[in-house]
Short mmCIF file of C-alpha atoms in Angstrom, two decimals:
data_model
loop_
_atom_site.label_atom_id
_atom_site.label_comp_id
_atom_site.label_asym_id
_atom_site.label_seq_id
_atom_site.Cartn_x
_atom_site.Cartn_y
_atom_site.Cartn_z
CA UNK C 1 -0.04 -0.09 -0.08
CA UNK C 2 2.75 2.59 0.93
CA UNK C 3 4.36 1.88 -2.43
CA UNK C 4 1.18 2.35 -4.35
CA UNK C 5 0.73 5.90 -2.68
CA UNK C 6 4.43 6.60 -3.16
CA UNK C 7 4.08 5.86 -6.88
CA UNK C 8 0.32 7.76 -6.94
CA UNK C 9 2.11 10.88 -5.33
CA UNK C 10 4.99 10.81 -7.79
CA UNK C 11 2.60 10.46 -10.62
CA UNK C 12 0.54 13.40 -9.25
CA UNK C 13 3.48 15.58 -8.87
CA UNK C 14 4.90 15.01 -12.31
CA UNK C 15 1.30 15.72 -13.79
CA UNK C 16 1.29 18.95 -11.64
CA UNK C 17 4.65 19.93 -12.98
CA UNK C 18 3.45 19.28 -16.50
CA UNK C 19 0.17 21.24 -16.04
CA UNK C 20 2.05 24.18 -14.40
CA UNK C 21 4.50 24.22 -17.31
CA UNK C 22 1.68 24.15 -19.81
CA UNK C 23 0.27 27.14 -18.06
CA UNK C 24 3.57 29.20 -18.20
CA UNK C 25 3.92 28.31 -21.83
CA UNK C 26 0.69 29.39 -22.67
CA UNK C 27 0.96 32.72 -20.74
CA UNK C 28 4.09 33.27 -22.30
CA UNK C 29 2.77 32.88 -25.82
CA UNK C 30 -0.13 35.17 -24.93
CA UNK C 31 2.09 37.91 -23.65
CA UNK C 32 4.18 37.89 -26.71
CA UNK C 33 0.85 37.38 -28.89
CA UNK C 34 -0.61 40.52 -27.13
CA UNK C 35 2.61 42.63 -27.53
CA UNK C 36 2.56 41.87 -31.32
CA UNK C 37 -1.22 42.80 -31.65
CA UNK C 38 -0.94 45.82 -29.45
CA UNK C 39 1.55 47.60 -31.75
CA UNK C 40 0.69 50.89 -33.40
CA UNK C 41 0.59 50.67 -37.00
CA UNK C 42 3.50 53.12 -38.77
CA UNK C 43 1.30 56.45 -39.55
CA UNK C 44 -1.76 54.91 -37.96
CA UNK C 45 -3.16 54.87 -34.37
CA UNK C 46 -4.06 52.35 -31.68
CA UNK C 47 -5.22 53.94 -28.27
CA UNK C 48 -7.49 52.78 -25.79
CA UNK C 49 -9.16 54.84 -23.17
CA UNK C 50 -12.10 55.38 -20.71
CA UNK C 51 -13.73 58.39 -21.00
CA UNK C 52 -16.60 59.91 -18.88
CA UNK C 53 -19.73 59.59 -20.70
CA UNK C 54 -22.72 60.53 -18.57
CA UNK C 55 -21.31 59.57 -15.34
CA UNK C 56 -19.77 56.46 -16.31
CA UNK C 57 -16.41 55.76 -17.36
CA UNK C 58 -16.70 54.07 -20.84
CA UNK C 59 -14.16 51.95 -22.92
CA UNK C 60 -13.09 53.14 -26.13
CA UNK C 61 -10.41 51.66 -28.75
CA UNK C 62 -9.44 53.60 -31.57
CA UNK C 63 -7.44 51.69 -34.45
CA UNK C 64 -6.31 52.61 -37.78
CA UNK C 65 -3.51 52.07 -40.39
CA UNK C 66 -3.80 55.71 -41.56
CA UNK C 67 -4.62 58.37 -39.16
CA UNK C 68 -5.87 60.39 -42.10
CA UNK C 69 -8.31 57.89 -43.08
CA UNK C 70 -12.04 58.64 -42.24
CA UNK C 71 -13.45 57.56 -38.95
CA UNK C 72 -15.97 54.67 -38.46
CA UNK C 73 -17.82 54.28 -35.02
CA UNK C 74 -18.74 50.48 -34.48
CA UNK C 75 -21.73 49.99 -32.43
CA UNK C 76 -22.12 46.42 -31.26
CA UNK C 77 -25.56 44.38 -30.66
CA UNK C 78 -27.68 43.61 -27.50
CA UNK C 79 -28.60 46.03 -26.29
CA UNK C 80 -25.61 45.42 -23.85
CA UNK C 81 -23.96 42.69 -25.67
CA UNK C 82 -20.17 43.88 -26.24
CA UNK C 83 -18.48 41.67 -28.52
CA UNK C 84 -15.08 43.30 -27.61
CA UNK C 85 -13.98 40.00 -26.24
CA UNK C 86 -13.09 38.95 -29.88
CA UNK C 87 -14.39 41.71 -32.44
CA UNK C 88 -10.94 43.21 -32.71
CA UNK C 89 -9.71 40.65 -34.92
CA UNK C 90 -12.53 41.49 -37.26
CA UNK C 91 -12.59 45.46 -37.00
CA UNK C 92 -8.83 45.36 -37.81
CA UNK C 93 -9.47 44.01 -41.46
CA UNK C 94 -11.30 47.42 -41.99
CA UNK C 95 -8.43 49.42 -40.58
CA UNK C 96 -7.01 49.89 -44.00
CA UNK C 97 -9.75 51.96 -45.20
CA UNK C 98 -11.02 53.57 -41.70
CA UNK C 99 -9.99 54.43 -38.40
CA UNK C 100 -12.20 52.22 -36.65
CA UNK C 101 -13.68 53.06 -33.06
CA UNK C 102 -14.77 50.38 -31.02
CA UNK C 103 -17.10 51.41 -28.02
CA UNK C 104 -18.53 49.14 -25.32
CA UNK C 105 -21.79 50.89 -24.51
CA UNK C 106 -23.20 51.42 -21.03
CA UNK C 107 -22.74 48.71 -18.79
CA UNK C 108 -21.49 46.34 -21.04
CA UNK C 109 -18.10 44.41 -21.80
CA UNK C 110 -14.93 46.25 -20.66
CA UNK C 111 -17.11 49.32 -19.44
CA UNK C 112 -19.09 47.39 -17.12
CA UNK C 113 -15.77 45.43 -15.90
CA UNK C 114 -14.18 48.92 -15.35
CA UNK C 115 -17.20 51.01 -13.72
CA UNK C 116 -20.32 48.58 -13.25
CA UNK C 117 -23.26 50.78 -12.17
CA UNK C 118 -26.82 50.19 -11.48
CA UNK C 119 -28.16 53.52 -12.86
CA UNK C 120 -31.49 52.78 -14.75
CA UNK C 121 -30.80 52.58 -18.26
CA UNK C 122 -33.46 54.61 -20.37
CA UNK C 123 -33.75 55.34 -23.92
CA UNK C 124 -32.91 59.01 -22.96
CA UNK C 125 -29.84 58.16 -21.43
CA UNK C 126 -28.60 55.80 -24.32
CA UNK C 127 -29.21 58.74 -26.63
CA UNK C 128 -27.27 60.93 -24.48
CA UNK C 129 -24.47 58.37 -24.46
CA UNK C 130 -24.20 58.06 -28.22
CA UNK C 131 -24.38 61.69 -28.40
CA UNK C 132 -21.48 62.07 -25.84
CA UNK C 133 -19.02 59.37 -27.49
CA UNK C 134 -19.80 60.88 -31.03
CA UNK C 135 -18.86 64.52 -30.04
CA UNK C 136 -15.80 63.21 -28.33
CA UNK C 137 -14.69 61.12 -31.14
CA UNK C 138 -15.15 64.12 -33.54
CA UNK C 139 -13.31 66.23 -31.36
CA UNK C 140 -10.57 63.82 -30.64
CA UNK C 141 -9.87 62.94 -34.32
CA UNK C 142 -10.53 66.52 -35.52
CA UNK C 143 -13.33 65.50 -38.03
CA UNK C 144 -16.84 67.07 -38.73
CA UNK C 145 -18.56 63.73 -39.30
CA UNK C 146 -18.08 59.83 -39.03
CA UNK C 147 -19.33 56.90 -40.50
CA UNK C 148 -21.70 54.92 -38.20
CA UNK C 149 -21.25 50.71 -38.76
CA UNK C 150 -23.99 49.07 -36.24
CA UNK C 151 -24.38 45.47 -35.73
CA UNK C 152 -28.11 44.08 -34.80
CA UNK C 153 -29.23 46.42 -32.19
CA UNK C 154 -26.29 48.93 -33.11
CA UNK C 155 -28.23 49.23 -36.73
CA UNK C 156 -31.31 50.93 -34.84
CA UNK C 157 -28.83 52.78 -32.42
CA UNK C 158 -26.82 54.23 -35.35
CA UNK C 159 -29.88 54.89 -37.55
CA UNK C 160 -31.60 56.82 -34.60
CA UNK C 161 -28.17 58.97 -34.44
CA UNK C 162 -28.12 59.55 -38.27
CA UNK C 163 -31.80 60.76 -38.20
CA UNK C 164 -31.25 62.90 -35.17
CA UNK C 165 -27.86 64.21 -36.26
CA UNK C 166 -27.29 64.07 -40.03
CA UNK C 167 -24.44 66.71 -39.81
CA UNK C 168 -22.53 64.34 -37.98
CA UNK C 169 -23.03 60.98 -39.75
CA UNK C 170 -21.56 60.98 -43.38
CA UNK C 171 -22.37 56.90 -44.04
CA UNK C 172 -24.64 54.38 -42.34
CA UNK C 173 -23.60 50.78 -42.63
CA UNK C 174 -26.00 48.22 -41.13
CA UNK C 175 -24.89 44.40 -40.32
CA UNK C 176 -27.50 42.20 -39.49
CA UNK C 177 -30.23 45.07 -39.93
CA UNK C 178 -32.83 44.96 -36.83
CA UNK C 179 -36.10 46.43 -38.35
CA UNK C 180 -38.01 44.43 -35.60
CA UNK C 181 -41.46 45.97 -35.50
CA UNK C 182 -41.53 46.70 -39.36
CA UNK C 183 -40.29 42.99 -39.84
CA UNK C 184 -42.45 41.53 -37.61
CA UNK C 185 -45.76 43.35 -38.91
CA UNK C 186 -44.43 42.68 -42.42
CA UNK C 187 -44.06 38.99 -41.47
CA UNK C 188 -47.48 38.83 -40.00
CA UNK C 189 -48.88 40.26 -43.24
CA UNK C 190 -47.07 38.00 -45.47
CA UNK C 191 -48.35 35.03 -43.46
CA UNK C 192 -51.76 36.18 -44.35
CA UNK C 193 -51.37 36.70 -47.93
CA UNK C 194 -50.10 33.13 -48.00
CA UNK C 195 -52.73 31.52 -46.00
CA UNK C 196 -55.56 33.37 -47.30
CA UNK C 197 -54.48 32.60 -50.79
CA UNK C 198 -53.28 35.90 -52.02
CA UNK C 199 -49.97 34.38 -52.92
CA UNK C 200 -48.88 30.90 -53.61
CA UNK C 201 -45.94 29.04 -52.00
CA UNK C 202 -43.51 29.55 -54.76
CA UNK C 203 -44.20 33.60 -54.54
CA UNK C 204 -43.92 33.42 -50.87
CA UNK C 205 -40.33 31.54 -50.92
CA UNK C 206 -39.43 34.08 -53.89
CA UNK C 207 -40.46 37.10 -51.74
CA UNK C 208 -39.80 36.18 -48.22
CA UNK C 209 -37.39 33.22 -48.44
CA UNK C 210 -37.50 30.05 -46.65
CA UNK C 211 -37.44 31.81 -43.11
CA UNK C 212 -40.72 32.82 -43.37
CA UNK C 213 -42.00 29.13 -42.85
CA UNK C 214 -38.69 28.14 -40.78
CA UNK C 215 -38.54 30.85 -38.40
CA UNK C 216 -41.96 32.26 -37.64
CA UNK C 217 -45.47 30.79 -36.63
CA UNK C 218 -48.84 31.93 -37.52
CA UNK C 219 -50.43 32.46 -34.23
CA UNK C 220 -49.98 36.20 -33.86
CA UNK C 221 -51.29 36.87 -37.41
CA UNK C 222 -54.35 34.85 -37.18
CA UNK C 223 -56.47 32.51 -34.68
CA UNK C 224 -58.11 30.63 -37.66
CA UNK C 225 -56.81 27.00 -37.07
CA UNK C 226 -57.48 26.13 -40.80
CA UNK C 227 -55.07 28.94 -41.34
CA UNK C 228 -52.56 27.74 -39.06
CA UNK C 229 -52.62 24.41 -40.77
CA UNK C 230 -52.16 25.76 -44.13
CA UNK C 231 -49.26 27.74 -42.78
CA UNK C 232 -47.45 24.42 -41.44
CA UNK C 233 -48.07 22.81 -44.73
CA UNK C 234 -45.97 25.22 -46.30
CA UNK C 235 -43.61 24.45 -43.40
CA UNK C 236 -43.09 20.92 -44.74
CA UNK C 237 -43.30 22.07 -48.34
CA UNK C 238 -40.15 24.32 -47.39
CA UNK C 239 -38.09 21.41 -45.69
CA UNK C 240 -39.27 19.05 -48.81
CA UNK C 241 -37.55 21.56 -50.94
CA UNK C 242 -34.40 21.97 -49.09
CA UNK C 243 -33.97 18.15 -48.43
CA UNK C 244 -34.54 17.44 -52.18
CA UNK C 245 -30.94 16.17 -53.00
CA UNK C 246 -30.34 14.82 -49.52
CA UNK C 247 -31.46 11.25 -49.03
CA UNK C 248 -30.26 11.09 -45.19
CA UNK C 249 -32.28 14.14 -44.30
CA UNK C 250 -35.09 13.75 -46.57
CA UNK C 251 -35.79 10.65 -44.65
CA UNK C 252 -36.35 12.37 -41.48
CA UNK C 253 -39.52 14.08 -43.07
CA UNK C 254 -41.26 10.55 -43.33
CA UNK C 255 -41.70 11.00 -39.44
CA UNK C 256 -42.11 14.81 -39.56
CA UNK C 257 -45.66 16.02 -38.88
CA UNK C 258 -45.48 19.90 -38.36
CA UNK C 259 -49.35 19.92 -37.96
CA UNK C 260 -48.81 18.46 -34.51
CA UNK C 261 -47.71 22.00 -33.48
CA UNK C 262 -51.26 23.28 -34.53
CA UNK C 263 -53.09 20.58 -32.88
CA UNK C 264 -51.20 21.29 -29.49
CA UNK C 265 -51.20 24.89 -29.58
CA UNK C 266 -55.28 24.52 -29.57
CA UNK C 267 -55.25 22.06 -26.91
CA UNK C 268 -52.36 22.58 -24.69
CA UNK C 269 -53.51 20.44 -21.63
CA UNK C 270 -53.19 17.13 -24.08
CA UNK C 271 -50.04 15.40 -23.13
CA UNK C 272 -50.15 13.18 -26.05
CA UNK C 273 -50.29 16.29 -28.31
CA UNK C 274 -47.46 17.44 -26.43
CA UNK C 275 -45.30 14.73 -27.16
CA UNK C 276 -46.05 14.71 -30.59
CA UNK C 277 -45.16 18.41 -30.95
CA UNK C 278 -41.94 17.88 -29.10
CA UNK C 279 -41.20 14.96 -31.59
CA UNK C 280 -41.61 17.29 -34.55
CA UNK C 281 -39.55 19.95 -32.87
CA UNK C 282 -36.64 17.71 -32.72
CA UNK C 283 -36.63 16.70 -36.16
CA UNK C 284 -37.09 20.26 -37.23
CA UNK C 285 -34.04 21.01 -34.99
CA UNK C 286 -31.92 18.51 -36.71
CA UNK C 287 -33.09 19.92 -40.01
CA UNK C 288 -32.35 23.56 -38.98
CA UNK C 289 -28.96 22.75 -37.86
CA UNK C 290 -27.84 20.75 -41.14
CA UNK C 291 -29.12 23.72 -43.42
CA UNK C 292 -28.42 26.67 -41.37
CA UNK C 293 -31.94 27.63 -40.25
CA UNK C 294 -31.08 27.62 -36.92
CA UNK C 295 -31.61 30.75 -34.61
CA UNK C 296 -29.57 29.36 -31.62
CA UNK C 297 -26.62 27.58 -32.96
CA UNK C 298 -23.99 27.55 -35.55
CA UNK C 299 -22.95 31.00 -34.34
CA UNK C 300 -19.40 30.49 -35.93
CA UNK C 301 -20.25 28.15 -38.76
CA UNK C 302 -18.37 29.42 -41.88
CA UNK C 303 -16.11 31.81 -39.84
CA UNK C 304 -13.03 32.82 -41.49
CA UNK C 305 -11.39 33.57 -38.00
CA UNK C 306 -10.56 31.65 -35.13
CA UNK C 307 -13.04 32.82 -32.42
CA UNK C 308 -10.52 31.07 -29.79
CA UNK C 309 -7.31 32.75 -31.01
CA UNK C 310 -9.08 36.09 -31.28
CA UNK C 311 -10.11 35.70 -27.47
CA UNK C 312 -6.74 34.35 -26.47
CA UNK C 313 -4.69 36.79 -27.97
CA UNK C 314 -7.25 39.91 -27.33
CA UNK C 315 -4.78 42.72 -26.60
CA UNK C 316 -7.12 44.64 -24.69
CA UNK C 317 -8.51 41.99 -22.10
CA UNK C 318 -6.08 41.36 -19.05
CA UNK C 319 -6.50 38.16 -17.16
CA UNK C 320 -8.56 40.07 -14.45
CA UNK C 321 -10.83 41.11 -17.02
CA UNK C 322 -11.66 37.66 -18.48
CA UNK C 323 -12.25 36.70 -14.67
CA UNK C 324 -14.85 39.43 -14.16
CA UNK C 325 -16.32 39.31 -17.94
CA UNK C 326 -19.94 38.65 -18.39
CA UNK C 327 -21.58 38.13 -21.96
CA UNK C 328 -25.38 39.19 -21.41
CA UNK C 329 -27.50 41.87 -22.60
CA UNK C 330 -29.83 44.09 -20.34
CA UNK C 331 -32.66 42.52 -18.38
CA UNK C 332 -35.73 41.90 -20.32
CA UNK C 333 -37.56 44.68 -19.20
CA UNK C 334 -34.68 47.52 -19.84
CA UNK C 335 -34.15 45.57 -23.37
CA UNK C 336 -37.65 45.58 -24.75
CA UNK C 337 -38.20 49.31 -23.48
CA UNK C 338 -35.10 50.45 -25.50
CA UNK C 339 -35.94 48.27 -28.41
CA UNK C 340 -39.33 49.53 -28.69
CA UNK C 341 -38.18 53.11 -28.54
CA UNK C 342 -35.52 52.87 -31.22
CA UNK C 343 -38.15 51.30 -33.52
CA UNK C 344 -37.11 51.89 -37.17
CA UNK C 345 -41.01 51.56 -38.24
CA UNK C 346 -41.69 54.63 -40.61
CA UNK C 347 -38.07 55.79 -40.54
CA UNK C 348 -36.98 55.51 -44.28
CA UNK C 349 -35.66 58.75 -45.07
CA UNK C 350 -31.87 59.17 -44.68
CA UNK C 351 -29.58 62.16 -45.74
CA UNK C 352 -26.47 59.91 -46.01
CA UNK C 353 -25.70 56.60 -48.11
CA UNK C 354 -27.33 53.64 -46.40
CA UNK C 355 -25.88 50.28 -46.92
CA UNK C 356 -26.82 46.75 -45.33
CA UNK C 357 -25.09 43.60 -45.23
CA UNK C 358 -27.31 40.59 -44.27
CA UNK C 359 -27.03 36.93 -43.57
CA UNK C 360 -29.14 35.16 -46.14
CA UNK C 361 -30.57 32.77 -43.53
CA UNK C 362 -31.15 35.70 -40.93
CA UNK C 363 -34.65 35.51 -39.49
CA UNK C 364 -35.27 38.78 -41.00
CA UNK C 365 -33.58 38.88 -44.24
CA UNK C 366 -36.66 38.85 -46.52
CA UNK C 367 -38.34 41.53 -44.39
CA UNK C 368 -35.23 43.65 -44.46
CA UNK C 369 -34.73 43.66 -47.86
CA UNK C 370 -38.18 44.98 -48.44
CA UNK C 371 -37.40 47.87 -45.97
CA UNK C 372 -34.27 48.62 -47.82
CA UNK C 373 -36.52 48.90 -50.72
CA UNK C 374 -38.48 51.81 -49.19
CA UNK C 375 -35.59 53.58 -47.80
CA UNK C 376 -34.60 56.87 -49.51
CA UNK C 377 -30.89 58.01 -49.55
CA UNK C 378 -28.29 59.33 -51.59
CA UNK C 379 -27.24 55.81 -52.33
CA UNK C 380 -28.05 52.44 -50.90
CA UNK C 381 -27.31 48.78 -51.23
CA UNK C 382 -28.54 45.62 -49.81
CA UNK C 383 -26.21 42.57 -50.00
CA UNK C 384 -26.21 39.02 -48.48
CA UNK C 385 -23.58 36.49 -47.10
CA UNK C 386 -24.21 32.88 -46.29
CA UNK C 387 -25.29 32.47 -42.96
CA UNK C 388 -27.52 33.55 -40.24
CA UNK C 389 -27.50 36.76 -37.73
CA UNK C 390 -23.80 36.51 -36.78
CA UNK C 391 -22.48 35.94 -40.39
CA UNK C 392 -22.08 39.49 -41.23
CA UNK C 393 -19.27 39.78 -38.77
CA UNK C 394 -17.75 36.01 -38.66
CA UNK C 395 -17.35 35.99 -42.57
CA UNK C 396 -14.93 38.69 -42.12
CA UNK C 397 -13.28 38.75 -45.33
CA UNK C 398 -16.67 39.49 -47.10
CA UNK C 399 -17.35 42.28 -44.55
CA UNK C 400 -13.71 43.90 -45.31
CA UNK C 401 -14.53 43.58 -49.12
CA UNK C 402 -17.96 45.31 -48.56
CA UNK C 403 -16.77 48.03 -46.53
CA UNK C 404 -13.78 48.58 -48.96
CA UNK C 405 -16.41 49.09 -51.71
CA UNK C 406 -18.11 51.72 -49.59
CA UNK C 407 -15.04 53.64 -48.85
CA UNK C 408 -14.22 53.64 -52.49
CA UNK C 409 -17.72 55.26 -53.26
CA UNK C 410 -16.83 57.58 -50.54
CA UNK C 411 -13.52 58.61 -52.32
CA UNK C 412 -15.21 59.22 -55.51
#
């Protein structure tokens, strides 16, 4: 027994030595990686700071390869969901065309880590924040105006600024445009148009995309059970088309009965119907993951950057920052209040160019395309990349090419 314990202690000792050695090596690699990525480009800028924004010290990074380039302010999503833990790797691909300012908004990301507050977050305060940050950047960089690039919630935040202060925004770029109320009303009308027979299945797909049937339900648009059934017949037709050349996933549809959703919706105390609806949902979840129609998964599918490497070598986060990091938006009540107040419904007039990059499998893609058709701006464009809501950032080379084209237009 003593020999066994002695041998065990020896094994544990060497395992501990190996683990400690590995940690030290990783820390050394991270240290030199951070040094490399924290360099300032010749003729460029790389400055990180906390500035007082209406009583909270908020985090900014300014990075560009040529300090004379126009300035672009990036607005992350949420509200309250900073991506500064990894987005620097993407934003640097834009730094040849713009001096990029990354800002962690109120109580998010490094702002929350550095100066956490419990101040009530209101739409009015959010507007005051972006006004103050914009003014600071323009003064600091000696500019009269800047380009706004928003992601998801950031598109609403940026559009609101552009409408209120067009003299300060020379271009508005929207990644994964969040039209929300407009899109919801538009989708509800599309569901009614299909279920009530004003458009057929082919027209619905060509106009709104498969996402009409795969991301939405008909219950808000109508309470008519016959229309509910017709909608979910369209849902199965959509999956039949998508699996046409895939024998393995086509076979799943033999046991897929989307009408189970309708039956359970109208009799939610029935346990047998609940089981049938759950079974249908599990099949649809498998199909969604295979074909990219998956709201909650596949965040980095198709990404041309390594999220792990971006996080590991992040030049702006310390180990202490990581220990206190929290990726979460505002509470539901605050988030809903802000999103509602920043609605884009009825806002279609912009005094600056308006450009949109959207994932072709984003839930709002078809609705957002229609919204852009109604926009009046000196110039506008709507382009898609393959993927869902996050693809506009994770497919960073396509984003960089899109941004470069916009920059070329500004030069001309």
